[in-house]
Every structure is written in C-alpha cells, then in structure tokens.
Amino acid sequence: MNAHSHRAIPLYLSAMFFASVATLSAQADETIPAKLTLIDVPATSPMSAAAIDLSSKGYTESEYFTEGKAHRYRGATIGALDTASIIDDGWSYKSRVLLRTPRPEKFNGTLVVEWTNVTAGQDIDFAFAEMHDFLTSEGYAIATVSAQKIGVDRLRSWSPQRYETLSVDANNQDPADESRVDSCRGSVGCPGDPLSWDILSQTVAALESKEAGVSPLDGYDVRSVIAIGQSQSASRLSIYYNTIQPLTSLFDGFVMYDLATQLRGDQTVPAISVNSETTADLFAPTTTSEFTRVWDLAGAAHSSVYGRDYVDGMVLRDKSLKGPSGPQTFTQMLASQNCTLPPSYSKVGTGNVLASALRSVEVWSAGGKPAAASKMFARDEAGKVKHDPEGLPEGGLQLPEFSVPTTSYKINGPTIFCTLSGYQTDLSTAELLSRYGNRETYLKAVDDDVKGLIEEGYLLPSGADVIRQRAEAISFAD
C-alpha cells in the first residue's frame, strides 16, 4: 500500500524550510533539525546540473543546500537483512540536492529521488541519464541527492566559492567494538558515509514538507516517492531498503539499476532491480520475494550508449573529470584502462526498461497490479550465466535490440571497468541482409517483439515508440 495515501512517514517538517524529524525509533526521542537553503546564482550553473535543455521541456532546476543533524546507525551494512539500530545522533552535516520540476499543473504526483553515484569521484545521476526523456515527458519531479563524502568533497574542490561550506564528515568507528560503521561494496573505495542514510531521508522529507505552505514543492501534490540509484548507489539503496526503510517508511518503492544486493523478503515495499549482462557474473544474483523483482537485461552494458552520451556531455561541460592532459569524458577515462576491446557500451536501451520498472513500482505501491515476473539469466551449477553456442546469454529480459539485433555484443576485459563498459559493433549491410532478407522483415520482427513486451508488462508504449524509431533509423543500404 502506498505510504503516502496514509501519510505514514514519521518525518514532519515545519515552515521556512526548517524540518523537525520526529522519532525514528524507540531509541531516539528528540527531534533532529534539518534545513534547506535555496542557492540562487543565476550567472553560473551548479555542478552536475542536467545536461539537457530542461526549459524546452517545461522544467526548471533549483539547487538547495541541505543541513541538519544526523544519526549514525549500527547494522546499515552490505548484506544486512535486519532493521538497523541507532548508535548516536547530533552529527552535523551540510550537503546539497538538485530539484527538477515541471510546472505544477503538469506534475504527475510522483517525486523520483536519485542517490547519485560517486564511483567516478563525483556525483553522477546515471539513472536520470538513461531515462531523462521519459521522466520529463511524463511530468515527474526529480531530486538528485548528494549523500556521500566523495561527491560532496568534489563539489568543494570544483567550486570552493560555491560549495566550501559543505561537509558530510563523521567518525566511522563504532564505539562498541571499533568496527567500521559504514563500508563499501567490492572495488568501490569510500571513506565511509555513516550519515548518508539520514541525509537522504531528511532531504526528501524537507522537499515534501507542506507545513505552513512553504516548501520547494509547494503547490505540488506529491502522492508517491520512489528511490532510484545505479550500481554503487543501487547497493546503497539496497542497504536502505533492508535496514533504514523499516524505520522511516519514507519511500513507496525502489528501482535499483545494476544492481541490488540481497533484499529482505519480509518488506511490503515494491522494489525492482534492472540488471545488465556485464554485471551478471561479477556479483551474486539477487533472490526475489513477493514484493521484489529482478529483470536481467540481455545484451545490456553497465551503461547504454545513450546514457554514456549524456554523462560524457555533462562532465565535459563541467570540466570535472581530470585526465593526464586536461578535462576528459567518462568514456575517455574508461579507455585509459587498456581494455581488450574498445569500451563501447550497448545499444540495448536500458532507459526504456527502467521507465517500465518505475511505472510498475508506482502502480504496485498504490495497490494496483504487481510488476511483471522476474526475468533472470539461466545459470549453471556454479552460479555462472549460461550461454548459447553463439556466446549469448540464455534467459533474461530480451529487448528487440538483443533478440532482433543490428549489433553484435561481447563481454570486455580485463579490468572490471572494461567489463562493465561492454563491447558492441554494428552489423554490416551484408550481415543484416543475410539475417533478415530485407528491412521490412526486420521492422516486423521488432514490432512483434515490442507488442509482446508491452503485453507482458516489461515495456511501456512510450518505450516501444523509442525502440521503433531507433529501428526505423537502421539502414540496410551501403
């Protein structure tokens, strides 16, 4: 059931952007203040601002500083399947959030909150990169939250004048046994972000506040709040889902993009993990339960070519990724890994599936139809993905870009970043004609697959239109 229909969130805000976060558990009986301050610097854009023309879509973007006092939690760690407990409170922080909004009359009622990914050493909103066209055409409000030290420290170094007061630093040692309060997954290094859970919670609650009619979303009827995040951020949201969400009831649903860690099975909050082929053998697969789904996307890389183009444009505009001879793109940074094959990502449109996952979670959380069943890769006894004689994965969710291909896909290497980038090459005209005979046969096969995916619930009509348009642009002539 949609928590917002009952206003079940135990986070209450007062006027003038000041928030009082009510008791999160029996262990915390004092209110924790949080504050939002609008940053109005019209002459300059914030770091990691949207890399599209929002105004042409009827959207505006505002940057807010967020500050308050956070708890540290015990048990909010990778793999934990029990609700966290509070270690202590009163840890001051100051961070930021970017809010992208349509005109109030165009708002569809859902606030999408992305936990920004910091693997590249800065905030990057990879999920927005993949599905920004869908989000802005459908009237979502989108907040991208800087919850981690790596991202916040990069803001400070990118523009000391603008961001010098930001800090999310905290002691990461548990006083009970001197263990790390917060840790990271796999090869992703981090200094520890024990305040990140409350930074996310308090920021969202402050954005939603309707007390005294003063709020960044004043005039917007927020009926649903969905959390999204990619890769490292998907891992963080998995921890939040398992250990913090039971305390806050803040989110109505979760969409993890490549990929969720283990999710507890006793939650009634819908969650879908959309996973690429390139991560399938790097991490253990997520098991599913009544309210969770896993959609493994055959042929997909950690980023599509469409998401790559968005991110490359953003970091090059900001001059935020430094290379040996100056600013570089995200793609150029990966190319320095000396990959076996050129890192080229994938033309499988991950954003179309993320859009379907988001809509499915919205409907499901409001008491509507549950999301389509999990579609997972077939695996052998060792847990590795099975492949057919052509080397393609068996099972999973297969979009027309994979099932009616115009490109060939391979797993790259040798480093993890090379593997994540994937490798694809366009089929030649001779190969296309040999496979399909003619363009009309190819387009009919695409359309047949699209119709089936819509009926099954893995694709929205808008996503189907995007796939058809891209298919129609394929040339069968030299």
CSV table of N, CA, C and O in Angstrom, one decimal, residues 60 170 209 235 242 317 328-329 350 373 382 473:
chain,number,residue,atom,x,y,z
A,60,THR,N,12.2,23.4,-14.7
A,60,THR,CA,13.2,24.2,-14.0
A,60,THR,C,14.0,23.4,-13.1
A,60,THR,O,13.6,22.3,-12.6
A,170,ALA,N,32.1,12.4,9.2
A,170,ALA,CA,31.7,11.9,10.5
A,170,ALA,C,32.7,10.7,10.9
A,170,ALA,O,33.3,10.1,10.0
A,209,SER,N,7.8,18.7,2.5
A,209,SER,CA,7.1,19.4,3.6
A,209,SER,C,6.0,20.3,3.0
A,209,SER,O,6.1,21.0,2.0
A,235,SER,N,23.5,-0.3,-4.7
A,235,SER,CA,23.9,-1.1,-3.5
A,235,SER,C,23.5,-0.3,-2.2
A,235,SER,O,23.1,-0.9,-1.2
A,242,ASN,N,16.7,-2.5,3.2
A,242,ASN,CA,16.7,-3.6,4.2
A,242,ASN,C,16.8,-3.0,5.7
A,242,ASN,O,16.1,-3.6,6.6
A,317,ARG,N,31.2,19.4,-20.1
A,317,ARG,CA,30.7,20.7,-19.9
A,317,ARG,C,31.2,21.3,-18.5
A,317,ARG,O,31.7,22.4,-18.5
A,328,GLN,N,38.4,15.4,-19.4
A,328,GLN,CA,38.1,14.3,-20.2
A,328,GLN,C,36.7,13.8,-20.0
A,328,GLN,O,36.1,14.2,-19.0
A,329,THR,N,36.2,13.0,-21.0
A,329,THR,CA,34.9,12.5,-20.8
A,329,THR,C,35.0,11.2,-20.0
A,329,THR,O,36.0,10.6,-19.7
A,350,THR,N,18.5,0.5,-22.0
A,350,THR,CA,18.2,0.3,-20.5
A,350,THR,C,17.2,1.3,-20.0
A,350,THR,O,16.3,0.9,-19.2
A,373,ALA,N,6.7,-10.5,-13.7
A,373,ALA,CA,7.5,-11.5,-13.0
A,373,ALA,C,9.0,-11.3,-13.3
A,373,ALA,O,9.4,-10.6,-14.3
A,382,ALA,N,27.6,-23.7,-10.9
A,382,ALA,CA,28.5,-22.8,-10.3
A,382,ALA,C,27.9,-21.4,-10.1
A,382,ALA,O,28.6,-20.5,-9.5
A,473,ALA,N,15.5,3.9,-38.0
A,473,ALA,CA,16.7,4.6,-38.5
A,473,ALA,C,17.8,3.7,-39.0
A,473,ALA,O,18.8,4.2,-39.5
